[in-house]
PDB file of C-alpha atoms in Angstrom:
ATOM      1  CA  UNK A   1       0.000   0.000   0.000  1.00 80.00           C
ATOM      2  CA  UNK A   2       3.207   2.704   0.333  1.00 90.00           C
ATOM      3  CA  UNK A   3       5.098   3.505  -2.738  1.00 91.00           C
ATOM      4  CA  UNK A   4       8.498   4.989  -2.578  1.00 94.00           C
ATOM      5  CA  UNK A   5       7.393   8.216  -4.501  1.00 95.00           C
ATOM      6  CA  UNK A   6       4.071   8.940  -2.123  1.00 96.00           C
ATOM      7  CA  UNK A   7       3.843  12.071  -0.537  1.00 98.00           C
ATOM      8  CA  UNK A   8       2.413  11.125   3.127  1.00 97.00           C
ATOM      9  CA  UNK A   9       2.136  12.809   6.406  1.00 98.00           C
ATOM     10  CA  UNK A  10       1.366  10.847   9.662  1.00 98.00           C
ATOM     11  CA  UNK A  11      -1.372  12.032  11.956  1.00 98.00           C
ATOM     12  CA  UNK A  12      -0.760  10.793  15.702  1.00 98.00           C
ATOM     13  CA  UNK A  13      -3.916  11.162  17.921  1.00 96.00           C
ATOM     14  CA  UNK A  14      -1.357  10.822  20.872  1.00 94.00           C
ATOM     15  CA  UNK A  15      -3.238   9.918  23.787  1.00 91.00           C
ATOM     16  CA  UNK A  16      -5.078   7.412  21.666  1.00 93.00           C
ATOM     17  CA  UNK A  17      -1.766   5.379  20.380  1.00 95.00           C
ATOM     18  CA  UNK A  18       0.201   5.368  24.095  1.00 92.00           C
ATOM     19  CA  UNK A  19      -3.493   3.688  25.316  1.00 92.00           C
ATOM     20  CA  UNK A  20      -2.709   1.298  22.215  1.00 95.00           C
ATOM     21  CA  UNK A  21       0.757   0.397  23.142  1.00 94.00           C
ATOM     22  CA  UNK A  22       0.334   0.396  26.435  1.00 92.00           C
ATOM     23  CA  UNK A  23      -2.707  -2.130  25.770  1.00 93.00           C
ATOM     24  CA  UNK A  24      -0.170  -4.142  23.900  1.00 94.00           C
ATOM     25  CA  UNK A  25       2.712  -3.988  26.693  1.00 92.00           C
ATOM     26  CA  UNK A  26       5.134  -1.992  24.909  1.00 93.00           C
ATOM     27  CA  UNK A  27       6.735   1.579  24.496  1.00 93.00           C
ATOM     28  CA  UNK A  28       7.351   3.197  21.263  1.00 95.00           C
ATOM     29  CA  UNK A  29      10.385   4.551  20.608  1.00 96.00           C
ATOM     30  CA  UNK A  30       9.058   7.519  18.192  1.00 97.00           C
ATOM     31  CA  UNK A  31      12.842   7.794  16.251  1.00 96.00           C
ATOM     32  CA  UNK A  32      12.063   4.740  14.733  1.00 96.00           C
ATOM     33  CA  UNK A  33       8.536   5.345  13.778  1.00 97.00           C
ATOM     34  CA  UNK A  34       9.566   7.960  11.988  1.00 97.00           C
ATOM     35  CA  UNK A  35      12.121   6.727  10.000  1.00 96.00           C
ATOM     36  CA  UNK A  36       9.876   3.550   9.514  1.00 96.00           C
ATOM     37  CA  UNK A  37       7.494   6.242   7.429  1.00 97.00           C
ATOM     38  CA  UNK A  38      10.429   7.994   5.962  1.00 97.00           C
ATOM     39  CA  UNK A  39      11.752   4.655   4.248  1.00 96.00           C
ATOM     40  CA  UNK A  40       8.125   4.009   3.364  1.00 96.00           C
ATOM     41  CA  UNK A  41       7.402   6.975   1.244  1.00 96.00           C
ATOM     42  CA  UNK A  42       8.693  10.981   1.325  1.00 97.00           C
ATOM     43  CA  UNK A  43       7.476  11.819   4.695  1.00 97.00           C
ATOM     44  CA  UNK A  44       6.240  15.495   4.397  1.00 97.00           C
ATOM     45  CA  UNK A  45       4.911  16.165   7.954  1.00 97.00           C
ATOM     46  CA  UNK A  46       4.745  13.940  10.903  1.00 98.00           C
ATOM     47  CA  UNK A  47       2.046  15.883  13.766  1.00 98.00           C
ATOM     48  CA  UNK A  48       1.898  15.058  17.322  1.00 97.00           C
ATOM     49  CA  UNK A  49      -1.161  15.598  18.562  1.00 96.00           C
ATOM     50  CA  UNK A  50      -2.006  16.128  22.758  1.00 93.00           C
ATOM     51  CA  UNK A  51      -4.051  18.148  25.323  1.00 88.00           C
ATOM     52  CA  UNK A  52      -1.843  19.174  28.169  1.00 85.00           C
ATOM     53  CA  UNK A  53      -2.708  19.743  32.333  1.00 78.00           C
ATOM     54  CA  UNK A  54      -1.856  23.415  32.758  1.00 72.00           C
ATOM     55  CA  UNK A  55      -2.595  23.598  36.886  1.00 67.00           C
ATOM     56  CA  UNK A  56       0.886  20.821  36.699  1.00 64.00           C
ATOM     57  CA  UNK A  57       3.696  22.518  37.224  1.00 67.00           C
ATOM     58  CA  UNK A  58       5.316  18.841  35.906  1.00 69.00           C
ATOM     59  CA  UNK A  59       3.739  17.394  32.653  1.00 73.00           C
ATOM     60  CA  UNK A  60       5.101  13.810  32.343  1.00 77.00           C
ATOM     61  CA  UNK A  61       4.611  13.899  29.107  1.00 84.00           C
ATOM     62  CA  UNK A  62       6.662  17.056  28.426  1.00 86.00           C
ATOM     63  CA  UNK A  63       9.881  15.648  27.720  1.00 90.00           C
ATOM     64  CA  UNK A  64       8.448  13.540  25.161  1.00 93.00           C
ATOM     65  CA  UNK A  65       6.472  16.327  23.627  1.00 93.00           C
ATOM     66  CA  UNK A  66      10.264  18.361  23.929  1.00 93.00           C
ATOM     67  CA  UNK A  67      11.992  15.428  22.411  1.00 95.00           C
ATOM     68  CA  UNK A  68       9.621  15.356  19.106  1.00 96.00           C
ATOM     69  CA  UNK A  69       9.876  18.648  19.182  1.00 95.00           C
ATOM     70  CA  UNK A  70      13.407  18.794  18.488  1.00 95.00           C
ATOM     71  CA  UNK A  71      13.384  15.448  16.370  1.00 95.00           C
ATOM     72  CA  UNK A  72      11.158  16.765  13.206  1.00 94.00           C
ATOM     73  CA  UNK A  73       7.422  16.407  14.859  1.00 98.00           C
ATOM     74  CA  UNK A  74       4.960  18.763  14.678  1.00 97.00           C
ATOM     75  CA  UNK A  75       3.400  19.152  18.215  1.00 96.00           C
ATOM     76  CA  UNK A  76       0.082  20.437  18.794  1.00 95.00           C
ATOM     77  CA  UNK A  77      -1.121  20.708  21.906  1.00 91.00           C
ATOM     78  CA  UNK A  78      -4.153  22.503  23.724  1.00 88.00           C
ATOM     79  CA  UNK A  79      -4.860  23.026  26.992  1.00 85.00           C
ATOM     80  CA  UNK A  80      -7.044  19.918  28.787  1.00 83.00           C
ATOM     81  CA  UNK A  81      -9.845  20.832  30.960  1.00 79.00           C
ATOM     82  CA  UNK A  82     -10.245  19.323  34.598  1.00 77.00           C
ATOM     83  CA  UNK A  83     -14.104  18.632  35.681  1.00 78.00           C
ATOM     84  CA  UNK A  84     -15.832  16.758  38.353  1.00 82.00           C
ATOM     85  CA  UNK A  85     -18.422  13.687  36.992  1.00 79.00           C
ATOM     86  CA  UNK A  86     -21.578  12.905  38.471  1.00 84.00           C
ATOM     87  CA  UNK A  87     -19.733  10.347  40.742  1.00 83.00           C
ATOM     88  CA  UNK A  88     -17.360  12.954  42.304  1.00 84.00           C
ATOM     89  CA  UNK A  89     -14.486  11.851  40.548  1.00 80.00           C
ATOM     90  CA  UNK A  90     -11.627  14.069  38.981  1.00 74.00           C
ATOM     91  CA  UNK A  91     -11.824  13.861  35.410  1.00 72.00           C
ATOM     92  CA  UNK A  92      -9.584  15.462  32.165  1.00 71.00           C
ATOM     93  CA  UNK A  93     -11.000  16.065  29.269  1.00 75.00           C
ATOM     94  CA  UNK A  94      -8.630  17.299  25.736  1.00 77.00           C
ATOM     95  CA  UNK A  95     -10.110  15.891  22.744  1.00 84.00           C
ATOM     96  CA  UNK A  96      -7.862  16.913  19.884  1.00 90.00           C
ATOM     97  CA  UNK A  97     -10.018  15.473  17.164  1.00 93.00           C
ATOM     98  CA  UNK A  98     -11.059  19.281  15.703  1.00 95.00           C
ATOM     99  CA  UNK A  99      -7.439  19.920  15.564  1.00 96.00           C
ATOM    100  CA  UNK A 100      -5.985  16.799  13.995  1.00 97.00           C
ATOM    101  CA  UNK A 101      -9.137  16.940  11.215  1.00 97.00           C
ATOM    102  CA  UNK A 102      -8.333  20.909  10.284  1.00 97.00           C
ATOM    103  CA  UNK A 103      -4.817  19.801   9.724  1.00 98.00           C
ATOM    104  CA  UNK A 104      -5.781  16.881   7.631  1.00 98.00           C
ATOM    105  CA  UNK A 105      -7.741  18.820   5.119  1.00 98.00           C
ATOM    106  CA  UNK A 106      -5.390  21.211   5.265  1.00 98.00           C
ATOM    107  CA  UNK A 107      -2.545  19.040   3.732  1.00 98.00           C
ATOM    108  CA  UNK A 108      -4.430  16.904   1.762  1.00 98.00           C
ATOM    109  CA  UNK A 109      -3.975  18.472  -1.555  1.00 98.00           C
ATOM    110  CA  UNK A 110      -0.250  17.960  -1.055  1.00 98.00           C
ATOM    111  CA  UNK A 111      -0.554  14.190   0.243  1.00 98.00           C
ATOM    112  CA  UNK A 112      -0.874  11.157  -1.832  1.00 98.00           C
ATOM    113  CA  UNK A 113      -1.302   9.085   1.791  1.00 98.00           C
ATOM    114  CA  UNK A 114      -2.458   9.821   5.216  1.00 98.00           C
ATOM    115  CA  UNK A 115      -1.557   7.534   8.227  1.00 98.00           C
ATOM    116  CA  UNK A 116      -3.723   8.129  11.276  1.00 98.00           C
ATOM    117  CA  UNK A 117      -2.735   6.513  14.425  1.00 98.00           C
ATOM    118  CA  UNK A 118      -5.395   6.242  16.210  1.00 97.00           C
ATOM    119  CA  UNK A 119      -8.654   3.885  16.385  1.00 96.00           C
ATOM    120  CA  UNK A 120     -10.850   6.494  17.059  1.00 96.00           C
ATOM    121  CA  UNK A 121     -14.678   6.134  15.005  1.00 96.00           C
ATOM    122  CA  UNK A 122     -15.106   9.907  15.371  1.00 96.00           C
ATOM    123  CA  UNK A 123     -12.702   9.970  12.625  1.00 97.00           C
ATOM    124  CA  UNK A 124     -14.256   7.806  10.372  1.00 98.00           C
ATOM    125  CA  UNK A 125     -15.680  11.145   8.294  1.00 98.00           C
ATOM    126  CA  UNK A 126     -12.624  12.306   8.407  1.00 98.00           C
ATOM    127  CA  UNK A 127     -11.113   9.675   6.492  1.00 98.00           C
ATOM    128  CA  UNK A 128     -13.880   9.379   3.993  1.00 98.00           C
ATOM    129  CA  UNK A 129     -13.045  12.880   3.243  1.00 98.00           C
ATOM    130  CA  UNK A 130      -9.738  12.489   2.699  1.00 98.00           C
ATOM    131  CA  UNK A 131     -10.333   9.649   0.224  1.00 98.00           C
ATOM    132  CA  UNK A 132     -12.513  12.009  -1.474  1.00 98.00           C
ATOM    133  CA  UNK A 133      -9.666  14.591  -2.754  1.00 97.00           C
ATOM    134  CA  UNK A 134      -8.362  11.389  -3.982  1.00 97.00           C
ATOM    135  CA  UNK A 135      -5.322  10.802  -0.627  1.00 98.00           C
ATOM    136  CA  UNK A 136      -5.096   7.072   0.595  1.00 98.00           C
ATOM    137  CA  UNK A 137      -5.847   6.767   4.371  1.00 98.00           C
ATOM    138  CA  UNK A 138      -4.005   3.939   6.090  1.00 98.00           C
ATOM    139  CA  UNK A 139      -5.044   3.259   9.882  1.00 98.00           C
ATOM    140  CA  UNK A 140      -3.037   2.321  12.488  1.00 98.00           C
ATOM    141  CA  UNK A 141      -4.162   1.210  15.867  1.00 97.00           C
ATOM    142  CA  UNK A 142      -4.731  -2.375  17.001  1.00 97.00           C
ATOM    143  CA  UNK A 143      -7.436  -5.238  16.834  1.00 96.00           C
ATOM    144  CA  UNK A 144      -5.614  -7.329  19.704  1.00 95.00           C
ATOM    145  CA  UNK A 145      -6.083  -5.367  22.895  1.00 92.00           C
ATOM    146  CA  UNK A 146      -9.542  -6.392  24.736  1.00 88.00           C
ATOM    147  CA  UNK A 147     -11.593  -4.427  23.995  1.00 90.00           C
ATOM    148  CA  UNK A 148      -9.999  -3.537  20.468  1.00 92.00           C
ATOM    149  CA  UNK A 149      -9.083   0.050  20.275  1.00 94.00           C
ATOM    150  CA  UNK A 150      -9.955   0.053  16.786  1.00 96.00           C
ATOM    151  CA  UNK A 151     -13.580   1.320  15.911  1.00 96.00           C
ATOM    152  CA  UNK A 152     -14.545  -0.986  13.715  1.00 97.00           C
ATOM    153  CA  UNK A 153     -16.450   1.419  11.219  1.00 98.00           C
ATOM    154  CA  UNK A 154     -12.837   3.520  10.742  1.00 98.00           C
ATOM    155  CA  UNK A 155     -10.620   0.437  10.119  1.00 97.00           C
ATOM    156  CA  UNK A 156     -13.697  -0.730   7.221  1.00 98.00           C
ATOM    157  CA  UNK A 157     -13.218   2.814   5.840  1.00 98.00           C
ATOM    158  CA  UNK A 158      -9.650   3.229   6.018  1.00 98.00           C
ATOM    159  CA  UNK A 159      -7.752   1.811   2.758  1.00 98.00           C
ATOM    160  CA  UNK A 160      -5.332   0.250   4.797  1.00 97.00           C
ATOM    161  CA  UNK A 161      -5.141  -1.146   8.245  1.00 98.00           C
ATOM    162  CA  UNK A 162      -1.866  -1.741   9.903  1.00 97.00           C
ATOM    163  CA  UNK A 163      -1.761  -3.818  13.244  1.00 97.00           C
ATOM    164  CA  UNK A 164      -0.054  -2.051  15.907  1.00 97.00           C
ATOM    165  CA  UNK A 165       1.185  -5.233  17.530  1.00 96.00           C
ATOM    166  CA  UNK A 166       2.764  -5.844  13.809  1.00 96.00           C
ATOM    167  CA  UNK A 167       4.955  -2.982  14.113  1.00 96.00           C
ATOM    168  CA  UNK A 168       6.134  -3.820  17.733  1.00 95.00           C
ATOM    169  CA  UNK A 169       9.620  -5.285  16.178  1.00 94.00           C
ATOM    170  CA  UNK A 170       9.674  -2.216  13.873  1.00 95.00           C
ATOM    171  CA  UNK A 171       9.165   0.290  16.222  1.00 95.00           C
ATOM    172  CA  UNK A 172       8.990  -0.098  19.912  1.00 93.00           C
ATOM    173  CA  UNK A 173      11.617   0.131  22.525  1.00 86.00           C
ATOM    174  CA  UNK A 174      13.197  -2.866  23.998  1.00 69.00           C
ATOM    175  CA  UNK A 175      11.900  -3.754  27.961  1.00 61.00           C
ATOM    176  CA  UNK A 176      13.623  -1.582  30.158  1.00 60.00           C
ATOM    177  CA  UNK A 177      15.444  -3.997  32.703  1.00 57.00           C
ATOM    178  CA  UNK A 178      14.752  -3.545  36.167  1.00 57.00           C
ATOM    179  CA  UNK A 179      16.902  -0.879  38.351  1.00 57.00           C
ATOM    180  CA  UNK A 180      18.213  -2.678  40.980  1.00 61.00           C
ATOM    181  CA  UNK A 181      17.519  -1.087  44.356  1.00 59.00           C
ATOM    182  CA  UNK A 182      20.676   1.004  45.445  1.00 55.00           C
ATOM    183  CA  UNK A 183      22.819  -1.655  48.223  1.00 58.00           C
ATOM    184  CA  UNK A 184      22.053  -0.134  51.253  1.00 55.00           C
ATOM    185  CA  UNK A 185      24.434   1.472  53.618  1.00 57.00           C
ATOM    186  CA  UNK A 186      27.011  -0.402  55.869  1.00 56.00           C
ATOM    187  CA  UNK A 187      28.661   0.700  58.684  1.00 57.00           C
ATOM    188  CA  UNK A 188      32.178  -0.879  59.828  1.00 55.00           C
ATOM    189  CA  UNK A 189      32.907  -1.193  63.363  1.00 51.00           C
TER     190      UNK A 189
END
């Protein structure tokens, strides 16, 4: 489905692929994602796409958001919004779906191929009108979490579905080894 000449971008809902991974029991190591894409076809924009705790003074995600940053990501981020649910319980809410769409559209005269990671079914019009103005729409997420992640209405519209879990040799980071716990103190009489 990628041809060496293809003009593609890749459009990461971000919250939506680390659920993925994480589903799957593995890290991504985002250096080699892109260079997967870059030997796939001529990689014209990569986006990173997140909503972002403001009140934190500490984001754990900002040194990965810094890191693609520097490394040839697009990031864009919006503040998320903290509200209380009917239960009482802290919630976050920073859908980036309005933001990820615009962008599409946006490129999509210049794309031949779009590769969205992420298996949300909001974004099943979105695809559809990509494929309209003629740009192939591959779909990355993953069918072997339970639940899936994938809506099952966006990987039948997609032209292309790639497995997540197929890509774990590709691009995901080796298993950290445990730290071993620091040899405590000793005292000599």
């Amino acid at each position: 489905m990628f041809y060496k000449d293809d003009r593609l971008a890749l459009f990461i809902d971000g919250s939506n692929l680390h659920a993925a991974a994480k589903s799957l029991g593995f890290d991504l190591d985002y250096k080699l994602l892109r260079q997967e894409f870059e030997r796939r076809g001529k990689l014209i924009r990569a986006y990173y796409y997140t909503a972002l705790l403001e009140s934190e003074e500490y984001s754990p995600i900002r040194p990965l958001i810094d890191w693609l940053n520097y490394n040839g990501y697009t990031i864009v981020t919006k503040p998320a919004r903290e509200y209380t649910d009917s239960m009482g319980r802290r919630r976050v809410k920073g859908n980036m779906d309005i933001e990820l769409a615009v962008d599409a559209m946006e490129l999509a005269p210049r794309l031949d191929h779009a590769v969205l990671f992420s298996g949300d079914g909001d974004f099943r019009p979105l695809v559809e009108a990509l494929q309209r103005q003629g740009v192939r729409v591959s779909v990355v997420s993953t069918m072997r979490s339970q639940p899936p992640m994938i809506a099952d209405e966006l990987r039948r519209q997609a032209d292309n579905f790639i497995e997540l879990d197929a890509l774990r040799d590709i691009v995901g980071r080796p298993p950290r080894e445990p730290r071993e716990p620091a040899p405590a103190p000793t005292t000599e009489t």
